[in-house]
Amino acid sequence: MKKSKTLYTYCNSLTSYSRFNSRPVNIGDVQLGGDNPIRVQSMTTTDTMDTKGTVEQSIRMIEAGCEYVRITAPSKNEANNLSNIKKELRKQGYNTPLIADIHFTPNAAEIAARLVEKVRINPGNYADRKKFNYIEYTDQQYNEEIERIRNRFLPLVNVCKEYGTAMRIGTNHGSLSDRILSRYGDTPMGMVESAMEFLRICKEENYNEVVLSMKSSNPIVMVQAYRLLVHCMIKENMNYPLHLGVTEAGEGQDGRIKSALGIGTLLEDGLGDTIRVSLTEEPEFEIPVAKKLVERYSNRSNHDKIKAISINPINPFEYNLRETRQVLNIGRDNVPRVINDLNLLDKITVDTLSELGYTYFEKDDKWGISDLACDYIDIGKKEIDFRIPGTLGVIQAFSVWKHSKKEQHYPFLNVNQYLNERNIHPKLNFLYITLSELSDEIIDKTKNDSSIVLFIDTWNTHGLAEQRSIFIKLIKAKNDIPIIIGHAYGNLAPSDLQLYSSTDIGGLFIDGLGDGLYLAAENCGSLDKVNRTSFGILQATRTRITKTEYISCPSCGRTLFDLQEVTARIRSKTQHLKGLKIGIMGCIVNGPGEMADADYGYVGTGIEKISLYKKHNVIQKDVPMDQADEALINLIKENGDWIDP
Ligand code: SF4
């Protein structure tokens, strides 16, 4: 297909930071979109009928900086109780806008829209009940379906118009209607069209207080869907604001990395007007994480200038791995490599390597290698005085390497050395380069050099865009050299390192770019934590699977068990099942749909009752909670996915 300038357009610029110009939407007193700051929000996890508990939790969230509080309203009762919650909050001096979260129940939505500042509907289940049916629609039948949606949806639009209530049309990857799945499949385009069916009705009715979201637990799908949504809006002359989020991101490090990957990658390109980081933790703990993500963009437009890119050769709407040649064990079909920076250590010892996945067994004089064993260490001008594991490569400054040329050691070169030195390694050399150093001469010389891997770095605050420009330049020059993405950080808490590096480096992996990563992290926590962050980024981008993935919902008023406790318990029993995806969902209403691509599901169906799923199919219903863990393990065993720890 011939690429035009607009073919892959989804943001203002790939190189110069600016926010996509969305239309402002009024949500109570806190306007969203336009020039307003990127807002942060979260959702209560209490029972909505528990007025006191919900008010207290809302206050904790507001005190933490939450700018909109979302509360689930699964039926008319909860929708009505929003009035009591709102009154109590206002009485205590909190005017933060409230949002009712609606699934399946138009009548609850119509009540809530009269009471709170915004309602969120899920277009996948507002007018449809999921039966997992595949239906071939003719165009006429499809149009009749749209007319049916219109009749079901119009009363809510009219209430919102009358009461000045805003609305979020919030698509979830895991709960698309059978109609959408039949026509578009389980794809970003399906997600976009799911929202567009409803959005077009709003537009025809001249109701524009609308916000859109495209959430998924898979950050790659999520990023592609938002980009495609903006692309489609541009084509249809729309610019509704975006609410960003990764659903069921999980807890701890994994949850932070997944959220930052999805949300941060979009924020980098100026997309997003409000964000929710959904973690399986108390909602007030989500707010500082969200703020950290957003803060990075307050002065971003002052970044160092990057040469504009007129045509983007990377399809931002589907995943395509950049094809590279193989240099030793880097590039082509190899998993992305993890490199750790040991430059700052006084001495490198056996214990140093134990932080990086290698355990030395003195008795047998052997190394144990874990799934999180890094592939290379950069030791700068230092030397190593013990026998290293056979799978580990050592990167050494060229000036030192050239005098010793030890086994498993490879030189780190600058541009000058690469252009002038003759005696480089015959098999593998790392060439350090930034965008400004990537000359035509370097591009030509590296094109046919089978011993060179590029190590790219950036000092630009708009680093992802600058490093993406390097990839684009090489793709356009048809240079398939493997590339290690490097990024330096200093003086950060480990949790902030997770957020920032997932955005800066992970955002490139989301687009199929990168053959390895190198986090140079000075005073950002232990080597072990830095190494785990690198592997976490690769796991979340699904480019190198080293552990079990848990897709656990953040919990809400519908949750039927203690999600944090159950997730921790299931994790402790299954965390050795590398590559398996296990969904842990608080309720049957949305759980099965929202765990999307999980291999197995553990879903609350009643008090102390669990249903177990294999993919989308329910296998055992209403298992008593005290037997459910064992039943899950048995199910995994029956399907041949179990291995003993
Ligand atoms: S899956 Fe979890 S967050 Fe979603 S509605 Fe059910 S309990 Fe709430």
XYZ file of N, CA, C and O in Angstrom, residues 324 329-331 334-339 375-376 430 453-456 471 482-487 505 508-509 513-519 534 538 543-544:
152
model
N 15.372 -7.601 11.926
C 16.791 -7.258 12.038
C 17.646 -8.481 11.720
O 17.164 -9.607 11.734
N 24.105 -13.394 19.475
C 22.780 -13.822 19.942
C 21.815 -12.643 20.059
O 20.887 -12.656 20.854
N 22.035 -11.614 19.261
C 21.178 -10.418 19.315
C 20.514 -10.218 17.950
O 21.159 -10.363 16.908
N 19.234 -9.850 17.973
C 18.536 -9.550 16.726
C 17.833 -10.755 16.142
O 17.848 -11.847 16.689
N 15.969 -13.837 18.057
C 16.348 -13.918 19.473
C 15.409 -13.076 20.334
O 14.906 -12.048 19.890
N 15.206 -13.502 21.563
C 14.425 -12.660 22.479
C 15.223 -11.376 22.726
O 16.456 -11.380 22.612
N 14.544 -10.280 23.063
C 15.283 -9.061 23.379
C 16.240 -9.312 24.549
O 15.880 -9.982 25.521
N 17.413 -8.779 24.442
C 18.451 -9.021 25.448
C 18.396 -7.977 26.564
O 18.095 -6.806 26.316
N 18.740 -8.422 27.761
C 18.763 -7.512 28.914
C 20.213 -7.252 29.298
O 20.993 -8.192 29.505
N 20.556 -5.975 29.374
C 21.919 -5.579 29.710
C 21.885 -4.730 30.973
O 21.033 -3.842 31.106
N 21.564 -10.961 30.153
C 22.377 -11.536 29.066
C 23.769 -10.913 28.994
O 24.729 -11.577 28.620
N 23.849 -9.618 29.311
C 25.134 -8.920 29.246
C 25.268 -7.989 30.449
O 24.270 -7.492 30.978
N 29.550 -3.233 20.275
C 28.429 -2.336 20.583
C 28.846 -0.912 20.219
O 29.867 -0.420 20.712
N 26.246 -4.023 16.707
C 24.920 -3.785 17.280
C 24.913 -2.328 17.731
O 25.882 -1.860 18.348
N 23.851 -1.616 17.414
C 23.777 -0.216 17.860
C 23.264 -0.160 19.286
O 22.339 -0.890 19.653
N 23.871 0.699 20.043
C 23.396 0.960 21.391
C 22.935 2.410 21.382
O 23.748 3.328 21.268
N 21.629 2.640 21.389
C 21.160 4.020 21.224
C 20.837 4.647 22.578
O 20.335 3.994 23.487
N 15.193 4.839 14.893
C 14.630 3.646 14.233
C 14.077 4.017 12.857
O 14.303 3.311 11.873
N 20.666 -4.685 14.407
C 19.967 -4.791 15.697
C 20.243 -3.577 16.588
O 21.328 -2.977 16.507
N 19.281 -3.267 17.422
C 19.408 -2.064 18.265
C 19.062 -2.377 19.719
O 18.014 -2.946 20.017
N 19.977 -1.967 20.596
C 19.712 -2.018 22.039
C 19.253 -0.616 22.451
O 19.931 0.374 22.152
N 18.117 -0.551 23.136
C 17.612 0.760 23.570
C 18.167 1.045 24.961
O 17.914 0.291 25.911
N 18.915 2.120 25.073
C 19.487 2.501 26.354
C 18.832 3.762 26.890
O 18.367 4.613 26.120
N 18.749 3.869 28.189
C 18.220 5.097 28.797
C 18.806 5.215 30.193
O 18.829 4.237 30.933
N 11.168 3.277 27.305
C 11.711 2.151 26.533
C 10.583 1.229 26.080
O 10.520 0.817 24.921
N 8.659 1.935 22.922
C 9.265 1.544 21.640
C 9.030 0.061 21.367
O 8.725 -0.337 20.239
N 9.132 -0.756 22.413
C 8.871 -2.195 22.228
C 7.426 -2.450 21.799
O 7.147 -3.387 21.068
N 9.881 -2.293 18.149
C 11.232 -1.755 17.968
C 12.125 -2.180 19.136
O 11.716 -2.086 20.289
N 13.317 -2.633 18.836
C 14.277 -2.929 19.901
C 14.637 -4.401 19.969
O 13.772 -5.280 19.917
N 15.949 -4.647 20.069
C 16.457 -6.017 20.186
C 17.048 -6.252 21.567
O 17.645 -7.305 21.814
N 16.919 -5.284 22.430
C 17.410 -5.423 23.783
C 17.246 -4.105 24.502
O 16.924 -3.079 23.889
N 17.418 -4.141 25.823
C 17.328 -2.884 26.567
C 18.402 -2.801 27.640
O 18.887 -3.828 28.128
N 18.775 -1.582 27.916
C 19.854 -1.291 28.848
C 19.393 -0.149 29.728
O 19.251 0.978 29.268
N 19.107 -0.471 31.001
C 18.726 0.577 31.946
C 19.960 0.978 32.733
O 20.472 0.175 33.519
N 13.692 -4.417 33.959
C 13.937 -4.701 32.533
C 13.120 -5.902 32.074
O 12.439 -5.858 31.043
N 9.807 -6.266 29.331
C 9.731 -7.227 28.224
C 8.526 -8.152 28.388
O 7.855 -8.489 27.418
N 7.308 -9.502 24.727
C 8.430 -9.789 23.826
C 9.369 -10.826 24.428
O 10.166 -11.433 23.707
N 9.310 -11.022 25.747
C 10.125 -12.055 26.389
C 9.396 -12.473 27.658
O 9.354 -11.710 28.639
